[in-house]
Short mmCIF file of C-alpha atoms in Angstrom, two decimals:
data_model
loop_
_atom_site.label_atom_id
_atom_site.label_comp_id
_atom_site.label_asym_id
_atom_site.label_seq_id
_atom_site.Cartn_x
_atom_site.Cartn_y
_atom_site.Cartn_z
CA MET A 1 -202.90 37.85 -100.59
CA SER A 2 -200.10 35.33 -100.54
CA GLU A 3 -202.17 33.00 -98.34
CA THR A 4 -204.86 32.50 -101.00
CA LYS A 5 -204.52 30.09 -103.88
CA ALA A 6 -206.99 28.92 -106.49
CA PRO A 7 -207.63 25.19 -106.18
CA ALA A 8 -206.21 22.92 -108.83
CA HIS A 9 -208.83 21.79 -111.33
CA ASP A 10 -208.52 18.13 -110.42
CA GLU A 11 -207.94 18.62 -106.70
CA PRO A 12 -209.95 16.31 -104.39
CA SER A 13 -213.08 17.87 -102.92
CA LEU A 14 -211.71 17.08 -99.45
CA PHE A 15 -209.60 20.25 -99.63
CA GLU A 16 -212.39 22.64 -100.61
CA LYS A 17 -212.82 23.74 -96.99
CA CYS A 18 -209.12 24.63 -96.86
CA HIS A 19 -209.52 27.14 -99.68
CA ARG A 20 -212.77 28.51 -98.25
CA PHE A 21 -210.91 29.37 -95.04
CA PHE A 22 -208.92 31.98 -97.00
CA ASP A 23 -211.88 33.49 -98.86
CA PRO A 24 -211.45 37.30 -99.06
CA SER A 25 -214.85 37.79 -97.39
CA GLY A 26 -213.94 35.61 -94.38
CA ASP A 27 -212.66 36.63 -90.96
CA TYR A 28 -209.11 35.45 -91.61
CA ALA A 29 -208.65 37.61 -94.72
CA LYS A 30 -210.33 40.63 -93.13
CA LEU A 31 -208.12 40.46 -90.03
CA LYS A 32 -204.99 40.03 -92.14
CA ARG A 33 -205.83 43.06 -94.31
CA ALA A 34 -206.39 45.19 -91.21
CA ASP A 35 -203.19 43.89 -89.54
CA LEU A 36 -205.32 42.66 -86.63
CA TYR A 37 -204.55 38.93 -86.90
CA PRO A 38 -202.87 38.09 -83.56
CA TYR A 39 -201.82 34.46 -84.03
CA PHE A 40 -198.59 32.77 -85.15
CA ARG A 41 -196.67 36.04 -84.77
CA PRO A 42 -192.94 35.27 -84.71
CA ILE A 43 -190.94 36.28 -81.64
CA GLU A 44 -187.36 37.12 -82.58
CA GLU A 45 -185.84 37.30 -79.10
CA SER A 46 -187.11 36.41 -75.64
CA GLU A 47 -185.50 36.99 -72.29
CA GLY A 48 -188.17 36.18 -69.77
CA SER A 49 -190.34 39.23 -69.14
CA ARG A 50 -189.39 40.98 -72.39
CA ALA A 51 -189.51 39.89 -76.01
CA VAL A 52 -188.71 41.31 -79.44
CA MET A 53 -191.34 41.13 -82.15
CA ASN A 54 -190.95 42.73 -85.58
CA GLY A 55 -187.90 44.53 -84.23
CA ASP A 56 -189.77 46.13 -81.32
CA GLU A 57 -189.14 45.28 -77.67
CA LEU A 58 -192.32 44.42 -75.77
CA VAL A 59 -193.20 43.59 -72.18
CA MET A 60 -194.28 39.94 -72.27
CA ALA A 61 -197.60 39.59 -70.45
CA GLY A 62 -198.80 36.57 -72.38
CA SER A 63 -196.40 33.80 -71.41
CA ASN A 64 -196.90 30.74 -69.19
CA ASN A 65 -193.30 31.08 -67.98
CA TYR A 66 -194.66 31.52 -64.46
CA LEU A 67 -191.41 31.17 -62.52
CA GLY A 68 -189.42 33.11 -65.13
CA LEU A 69 -186.92 30.28 -65.58
CA THR A 70 -186.60 30.08 -69.38
CA ALA A 71 -183.82 32.67 -69.31
CA ASP A 72 -182.20 31.58 -66.03
CA PRO A 73 -178.46 30.96 -66.61
CA ARG A 74 -178.50 27.85 -64.40
CA VAL A 75 -181.28 26.30 -66.45
CA LYS A 76 -179.55 27.08 -69.73
CA GLU A 77 -176.29 25.60 -68.45
CA ALA A 78 -178.03 22.38 -67.36
CA ALA A 79 -179.55 21.98 -70.82
CA GLN A 80 -176.20 22.57 -72.49
CA GLU A 81 -174.40 20.08 -70.25
CA ALA A 82 -177.00 17.39 -70.93
CA THR A 83 -176.65 17.91 -74.67
CA ALA A 84 -172.88 17.61 -74.40
CA THR A 85 -173.21 14.33 -72.45
CA TYR A 86 -176.14 12.61 -74.17
CA GLY A 87 -176.50 14.33 -77.54
CA THR A 88 -179.50 16.17 -78.89
CA GLY A 89 -182.15 13.42 -78.78
CA CYS A 90 -183.02 9.88 -77.78
CA THR A 91 -184.20 8.74 -81.26
CA GLY A 92 -186.69 6.29 -79.79
CA SER A 93 -189.51 5.70 -77.36
CA ARG A 94 -189.12 5.11 -73.65
CA PHE A 95 -190.45 1.60 -74.26
CA LEU A 96 -187.42 0.63 -76.36
CA ASN A 97 -184.18 2.60 -76.60
CA GLY A 98 -185.30 6.01 -75.34
CA THR A 99 -184.93 5.69 -71.56
CA LEU A 100 -182.00 7.56 -70.02
CA ASP A 101 -180.95 7.63 -66.41
CA LEU A 102 -182.07 11.27 -66.51
CA HIS A 103 -185.65 10.19 -67.22
CA LEU A 104 -185.65 7.84 -64.24
CA GLU A 105 -184.13 10.49 -61.99
CA LEU A 106 -186.80 13.00 -62.96
CA GLU A 107 -189.61 10.50 -62.41
CA GLU A 108 -188.29 9.70 -58.94
CA ARG A 109 -187.90 13.34 -58.00
CA LEU A 110 -191.36 14.27 -59.27
CA ALA A 111 -193.00 11.44 -57.36
CA ASP A 112 -191.17 12.52 -54.22
CA PHE A 113 -192.05 16.19 -54.79
CA MET A 114 -195.73 15.39 -55.25
CA GLY A 115 -195.84 12.84 -52.42
CA LYS A 116 -196.99 10.03 -54.71
CA GLU A 117 -195.66 6.52 -55.20
CA LYS A 118 -194.78 6.76 -58.88
CA ALA A 119 -194.44 9.13 -61.85
CA VAL A 120 -194.32 8.59 -65.60
CA LEU A 121 -193.11 11.09 -68.21
CA PHE A 122 -194.64 11.97 -71.56
CA SER A 123 -193.18 14.01 -74.42
CA THR A 124 -195.81 16.79 -74.20
CA GLY A 125 -198.47 17.85 -71.74
CA TYR A 126 -201.17 17.29 -74.36
CA MET A 127 -199.98 13.72 -74.88
CA THR A 128 -200.00 13.18 -71.11
CA ASN A 129 -203.74 13.67 -70.68
CA GLU A 130 -204.53 11.95 -73.94
CA GLY A 131 -202.46 8.92 -72.95
CA VAL A 132 -203.58 8.69 -69.32
CA LEU A 133 -207.28 8.79 -70.20
CA GLU A 134 -206.82 6.31 -73.03
CA ALA A 135 -205.03 3.92 -70.70
CA VAL A 136 -207.22 4.01 -67.59
CA ALA A 137 -210.67 4.29 -69.23
CA GLY A 138 -212.19 2.16 -71.97
CA ARG A 139 -215.38 0.62 -73.27
CA GLY A 140 -217.86 0.19 -70.44
CA ASP A 141 -216.34 3.02 -68.37
CA ILE A 142 -217.65 6.57 -67.95
CA ILE A 143 -215.65 9.81 -67.92
CA PHE A 144 -217.23 12.92 -66.36
CA SER A 145 -215.52 16.00 -67.79
CA ASP A 146 -215.91 19.70 -66.97
CA LYS A 147 -217.09 21.58 -70.06
CA ASP A 148 -214.24 24.10 -69.70
CA ASN A 149 -211.52 21.44 -69.66
CA HIS A 150 -208.54 21.75 -71.98
CA ALA A 151 -208.83 20.19 -75.44
CA CYS A 152 -206.36 17.42 -74.56
CA ILE A 153 -208.76 16.01 -71.94
CA ASN A 154 -211.53 15.98 -74.52
CA ALA A 155 -209.22 14.27 -77.01
CA GLY A 156 -208.18 11.65 -74.47
CA ALA A 157 -211.76 10.95 -73.48
CA GLN A 158 -212.72 10.45 -77.11
CA LYS A 159 -209.73 8.23 -77.78
CA SER A 160 -210.46 6.09 -74.73
CA LEU A 161 -213.80 4.89 -76.19
CA ALA A 162 -215.35 5.34 -72.76
CA GLU A 163 -218.73 7.04 -72.56
CA THR A 164 -218.10 10.74 -71.86
CA LYS A 165 -220.50 13.01 -69.99
CA ARG A 166 -219.65 16.71 -69.83
CA TYR A 167 -220.99 18.61 -66.85
CA ARG A 168 -221.55 22.35 -66.77
CA HIS A 169 -218.46 24.26 -65.66
CA ASN A 170 -218.01 24.01 -61.89
CA ASP A 171 -221.66 22.97 -61.56
CA PHE A 172 -221.52 20.24 -58.94
CA ASP A 173 -225.27 19.82 -58.75
CA HIS A 174 -225.18 18.91 -62.44
CA LEU A 175 -222.24 16.57 -61.88
CA ARG A 176 -223.98 14.94 -58.91
CA LYS A 177 -227.08 14.22 -61.01
CA MET A 178 -224.94 12.63 -63.70
CA LEU A 179 -223.01 10.51 -61.21
CA LYS A 180 -226.14 9.46 -59.33
CA ARG A 181 -227.89 8.33 -62.51
CA ALA A 182 -224.82 6.49 -63.79
CA HIS A 183 -224.33 4.80 -60.43
CA ALA A 184 -227.95 3.61 -60.43
CA GLU A 185 -228.08 2.48 -64.04
CA ARG A 186 -224.54 1.15 -64.40
CA PRO A 187 -223.18 0.38 -60.93
CA ASP A 188 -220.36 -1.79 -62.25
CA ALA A 189 -218.99 0.80 -64.71
CA GLY A 190 -215.63 2.36 -63.91
CA LYS A 191 -216.05 6.08 -63.30
CA LEU A 192 -213.51 8.91 -63.65
CA ILE A 193 -213.98 12.62 -63.00
CA ALA A 194 -211.48 14.66 -65.04
CA THR A 195 -210.94 18.38 -64.62
CA ASP A 196 -208.41 21.14 -65.03
CA GLY A 197 -206.88 22.03 -61.68
CA VAL A 198 -206.54 25.65 -62.79
CA PHE A 199 -208.70 26.69 -65.72
CA SER A 200 -206.47 28.16 -68.38
CA MET A 201 -208.75 31.04 -69.44
CA SER A 202 -210.36 32.15 -66.17
CA GLY A 203 -207.43 31.50 -63.83
CA LYS A 204 -209.91 29.88 -61.43
CA ILE A 205 -208.81 26.99 -59.18
CA ALA A 206 -211.01 23.88 -59.32
CA ARG A 207 -213.01 23.21 -56.14
CA VAL A 208 -211.16 20.03 -55.29
CA PRO A 209 -212.87 19.22 -51.95
CA GLU A 210 -216.32 19.11 -53.59
CA LEU A 211 -214.97 16.96 -56.41
CA LEU A 212 -213.40 14.53 -53.94
CA ASP A 213 -216.63 14.28 -51.95
CA LEU A 214 -218.52 13.33 -55.11
CA ALA A 215 -215.82 10.89 -56.18
CA ASP A 216 -215.96 9.16 -52.80
CA GLU A 217 -219.74 9.03 -52.74
CA PHE A 218 -220.09 7.45 -56.18
CA ASP A 219 -216.96 5.25 -56.30
CA ALA A 220 -215.24 7.41 -58.91
CA ALA A 221 -211.59 8.28 -59.42
CA LEU A 222 -210.51 11.92 -59.67
CA MET A 223 -207.89 13.14 -62.16
CA LEU A 224 -206.59 16.73 -62.00
CA ASP A 225 -204.80 18.34 -64.92
CA ASP A 226 -202.47 20.70 -63.06
CA ALA A 227 -200.74 22.13 -66.13
CA HIS A 228 -201.29 25.69 -64.85
CA ALA A 229 -201.07 24.74 -61.16
CA ILE A 230 -197.80 22.84 -60.57
CA GLY A 231 -195.10 25.37 -59.78
CA VAL A 232 -197.79 28.03 -59.43
CA VAL A 233 -200.21 27.37 -56.57
CA GLY A 234 -200.38 25.20 -53.47
CA GLU A 235 -197.83 24.39 -50.79
CA GLY A 236 -194.41 24.75 -52.41
CA GLY A 237 -196.09 24.89 -55.83
CA ARG A 238 -197.58 21.39 -55.57
CA GLY A 239 -200.78 22.26 -57.36
CA SER A 240 -204.50 22.81 -57.05
CA ALA A 241 -205.34 20.04 -54.56
CA SER A 242 -202.50 21.22 -52.34
CA THR A 243 -204.18 24.61 -51.93
CA PHE A 244 -206.92 22.76 -50.02
CA GLY A 245 -204.58 20.32 -48.24
CA ARG A 246 -206.06 17.43 -50.27
CA LYS A 247 -203.21 16.44 -52.59
CA ASP A 248 -202.85 12.99 -51.05
CA ASP A 249 -206.53 12.21 -51.71
CA VAL A 250 -206.46 12.80 -55.48
CA HIS A 251 -205.97 9.60 -57.47
CA LEU A 252 -204.15 10.98 -60.53
CA ILE A 253 -202.43 14.33 -61.06
CA THR A 254 -201.01 15.33 -64.41
CA GLY A 255 -198.85 18.29 -65.31
CA THR A 256 -196.71 19.84 -68.00
CA PHE A 257 -193.16 21.12 -68.25
CA SER A 258 -193.94 23.83 -70.81
CA LYS A 259 -194.90 26.40 -68.20
CA SER A 260 -193.24 26.70 -64.78
CA PHE A 261 -190.55 24.19 -65.74
CA ALA A 262 -189.25 26.11 -68.77
CA SER A 263 -189.20 23.16 -71.14
CA ILE A 264 -191.63 20.77 -72.83
CA GLY A 265 -193.12 17.43 -71.82
CA GLY A 266 -195.52 16.19 -69.18
CA PHE A 267 -196.05 13.75 -66.33
CA CYS A 268 -198.59 11.80 -64.35
CA VAL A 269 -198.26 10.83 -60.68
CA GLY A 270 -200.32 8.40 -58.63
CA ASP A 271 -200.27 4.97 -57.02
CA ARG A 272 -197.52 2.63 -58.20
CA ASP A 273 -199.63 -0.01 -59.96
CA VAL A 274 -201.83 2.55 -61.69
CA VAL A 275 -198.91 4.57 -63.03
CA GLU A 276 -197.00 1.49 -64.13
CA TYR A 277 -200.12 0.30 -65.94
CA ILE A 278 -200.33 3.68 -67.70
CA ARG A 279 -196.65 3.36 -68.66
CA HIS A 280 -197.40 0.09 -70.45
CA GLU A 281 -200.79 0.98 -71.95
CA ALA A 282 -200.68 4.64 -73.01
CA SER A 283 -199.95 4.76 -76.74
CA THR A 284 -198.69 8.34 -76.49
CA HIS A 285 -195.97 7.05 -74.16
CA ILE A 286 -195.11 3.80 -75.91
CA PHE A 287 -195.15 5.00 -79.50
CA SER A 288 -193.67 8.49 -79.15
CA ALA A 289 -190.01 9.47 -78.97
CA SER A 290 -188.96 10.31 -75.43
CA MET A 291 -188.11 13.73 -74.05
CA PRO A 292 -184.67 14.90 -75.30
CA PRO A 293 -181.87 15.05 -72.71
CA SER A 294 -181.71 18.84 -72.69
CA THR A 295 -185.40 19.16 -71.83
CA VAL A 296 -185.18 16.62 -69.01
CA ALA A 297 -182.17 18.41 -67.55
CA THR A 298 -184.03 21.72 -67.82
CA VAL A 299 -186.92 20.32 -65.79
CA LEU A 300 -184.62 18.81 -63.17
CA LYS A 301 -182.87 22.15 -62.65
CA SER A 302 -186.17 24.06 -62.63
CA LEU A 303 -187.58 21.69 -59.99
CA GLU A 304 -184.46 22.20 -57.90
CA ILE A 305 -184.81 25.99 -58.14
CA LEU A 306 -188.51 25.82 -57.24
CA GLN A 307 -187.73 23.83 -54.11
CA ASN A 308 -184.72 25.94 -53.08
CA GLU A 309 -186.14 29.39 -53.86
CA PRO A 310 -189.69 29.59 -52.42
CA GLU A 311 -189.47 33.36 -52.70
CA ARG A 312 -190.24 32.98 -56.41
CA LEU A 313 -193.71 31.71 -55.56
CA ASP A 314 -194.17 34.48 -53.02
CA ARG A 315 -193.28 37.07 -55.67
CA LEU A 316 -195.57 35.42 -58.23
CA HIS A 317 -198.53 35.59 -55.83
CA GLU A 318 -197.70 39.19 -54.91
CA ILE A 319 -197.66 40.14 -58.60
CA SER A 320 -200.92 38.32 -59.28
CA ASP A 321 -202.73 40.16 -56.48
CA TYR A 322 -201.27 43.49 -57.59
CA MET A 323 -202.38 43.06 -61.20
CA ARG A 324 -205.88 41.81 -60.33
CA ASP A 325 -206.41 44.80 -58.05
CA GLY A 326 -204.91 47.11 -60.67
CA PHE A 327 -207.22 45.98 -63.46
CA ARG A 328 -210.29 46.09 -61.21
CA ASN A 329 -209.42 49.58 -59.99
CA LEU A 330 -209.20 50.69 -63.63
CA GLY A 331 -212.70 49.37 -64.26
CA PHE A 332 -211.88 46.13 -66.07
CA ASP A 333 -213.66 42.80 -65.60
CA VAL A 334 -211.21 40.02 -64.67
CA TRP A 335 -213.81 37.36 -63.83
CA GLU A 336 -212.79 35.44 -60.68
CA SER A 337 -209.10 34.85 -61.33
CA GLU A 338 -207.15 33.38 -58.41
CA THR A 339 -203.82 32.77 -60.14
CA PRO A 340 -201.25 34.49 -62.39
CA ILE A 341 -203.74 33.92 -65.25
CA ILE A 342 -205.80 37.12 -65.33
CA PRO A 343 -208.39 37.49 -68.10
CA VAL A 344 -209.35 41.04 -69.06
CA VAL A 345 -212.75 40.91 -70.74
CA ILE A 346 -213.19 43.06 -73.84
CA GLY A 347 -216.51 41.70 -75.14
CA ASP A 348 -216.87 42.03 -78.92
CA MET A 349 -214.54 39.87 -81.01
CA GLU A 350 -213.43 42.56 -83.46
CA GLN A 351 -212.94 45.01 -80.61
CA CYS A 352 -210.79 42.39 -78.93
CA PHE A 353 -208.49 42.21 -81.94
CA ARG A 354 -208.28 46.02 -82.11
CA PHE A 355 -207.44 46.13 -78.41
CA TRP A 356 -204.69 43.55 -78.93
CA ARG A 357 -203.19 45.53 -81.83
CA ALA A 358 -203.26 48.77 -79.82
CA LEU A 359 -201.49 47.09 -76.90
CA ILE A 360 -198.71 45.98 -79.26
CA ASP A 361 -198.32 49.60 -80.33
CA GLU A 362 -198.04 50.51 -76.63
CA GLY A 363 -195.25 47.93 -76.14
CA VAL A 364 -197.22 45.16 -74.42
CA PHE A 365 -197.78 41.59 -75.67
CA VAL A 366 -200.82 39.63 -74.47
CA ASN A 367 -203.00 36.91 -75.99
CA ALA A 368 -206.32 37.64 -77.71
CA VAL A 369 -208.87 34.91 -76.97
CA VAL A 370 -212.20 34.75 -78.78
CA PRO A 371 -215.13 32.31 -79.04
CA PRO A 372 -215.41 29.35 -78.98
CA ALA A 373 -212.52 29.33 -76.49
CA VAL A 374 -214.61 31.70 -74.35
CA PRO A 375 -218.38 32.41 -74.30
CA LYS A 376 -219.90 34.59 -77.02
CA GLY A 377 -219.61 38.27 -76.13
CA GLN A 378 -216.75 37.55 -73.71
CA ALA A 379 -213.70 37.88 -75.99
CA LEU A 380 -210.75 38.77 -73.80
CA MET A 381 -207.12 39.60 -73.35
CA ARG A 382 -205.54 36.63 -71.58
CA THR A 383 -202.76 38.08 -69.47
CA SER A 384 -200.36 35.96 -67.43
CA TYR A 385 -197.44 36.82 -65.23
CA MET A 386 -194.06 35.54 -64.12
CA ALA A 387 -192.09 35.91 -60.94
CA THR A 388 -189.42 37.94 -62.75
CA HIS A 389 -191.67 40.82 -63.84
CA SER A 390 -190.43 44.10 -62.36
CA ASP A 391 -192.74 46.61 -60.70
CA GLU A 392 -192.01 49.00 -63.56
CA GLU A 393 -193.12 46.42 -66.13
CA LEU A 394 -196.33 45.74 -64.24
CA ASP A 395 -197.18 49.44 -64.15
CA GLN A 396 -196.37 49.72 -67.86
CA ILE A 397 -198.89 46.95 -68.56
CA LEU A 398 -201.58 48.63 -66.46
CA ASP A 399 -200.89 52.02 -68.04
CA ALA A 400 -201.16 50.52 -71.54
CA PHE A 401 -204.47 48.83 -70.71
CA HIS A 402 -205.83 52.05 -69.23
CA LYS A 403 -204.82 54.11 -72.27
CA VAL A 404 -206.18 51.62 -74.80
CA GLY A 405 -209.31 50.93 -72.75
CA LYS A 406 -210.21 54.63 -72.68
CA LYS A 407 -209.37 55.12 -76.35
CA LEU A 408 -211.56 52.22 -77.48
CA GLY A 409 -214.33 52.87 -74.97
CA VAL A 410 -214.00 49.43 -73.36
CA ILE A 411 -213.66 50.32 -69.68
CA GLY A 412 -216.99 49.96 -67.90
CA THR A 413 -218.68 48.12 -70.78
CA ASN A 414 -216.62 44.96 -70.87
CA GLY A 415 -218.85 42.24 -69.53
CA HIS A 416 -219.14 43.08 -65.84
CA GLY A 417 -221.33 40.65 -63.99
CA THR A 418 -220.69 37.75 -66.37
CA SER A 419 -218.21 35.06 -65.37
CA VAL A 420 -217.34 31.57 -66.49
CA GLY A 421 -215.17 31.02 -63.44
CA ALA A 422 -217.91 30.86 -60.85
#
């Protein structure tokens, strides 16, 4: 295989693990030989709900392009105009030479959209959570983190040097015990509860009211990562807390532009002093080049479309309900999805890869997710939907799943009764 290479005789032992990864007896080599390896597959063309891979046109059911705006002509034009005016990049951090009037405009509009005093931009969503946690928490503080949180929250908690306690997913009795003990033993410690607003594998919305009650009781702040919630759920697409009418009560809300906003980057909104402190203390903001003009303009136009075309959200919710019902009626386990993220549990890891490969042959692209990203025995197809999917495309996806599920004997045996989204 071209991926394997014998180590150089005098190569440092540090790299031994790199060569072991490609051992012919390992999972990587086996999956490659069987043409079942689903990752890093190049997409040659993409126009929203359809994509071309290896020359074949596929229905895209594995994208986070929830509003379907990546191919919108208005969004493309905005990006092109910004490039013509400002060039292709800022060549510096926001702290020094990388702040454009476009950045300030977007921060103002996001703060207004979310009903918060201030917003700050970051160059990626991952860097947003990493930077926010690093800035607001430090030695002597305690972060309480849901065990199913995205990796960037875990990275930020580690980087912050605060003590981190991970509570069982959505287990508020467990979280309460942790908070109560910390409050008794370290009453002066700063406390922060950090959680995904929508969990990226289960499609489950965090139970924000319960989290806020605990935060209030134990003098803790609450931070929601609404990467998969902004532009997806809540009043006007304002996120997870908004679905409960509690957006104003959450202390910090973060989000990304790589999903509903058709670009890349991230943001944090909250009270003025807190956000301005983050702007000056988050290393991922200070020491990273700022968002390029074209990406900022893309987000501005996407935000405008979201606010002016609420029917996109209506269509997205209609599609989500249709697909959840469709999978369940076919006999598939979709956990407790409440959003356009709909997991379809397969079970066995190798079977999951075979299912993914068979769907490609049926003209449907989804994402294969295996442990440790999901519990053992709960390997799944992570499907996700956009407002621009047609009814015909949705039925094609369901038909493909039904055909492959029957062929591989998955329907009815795929983990019913087990859920990580409870």
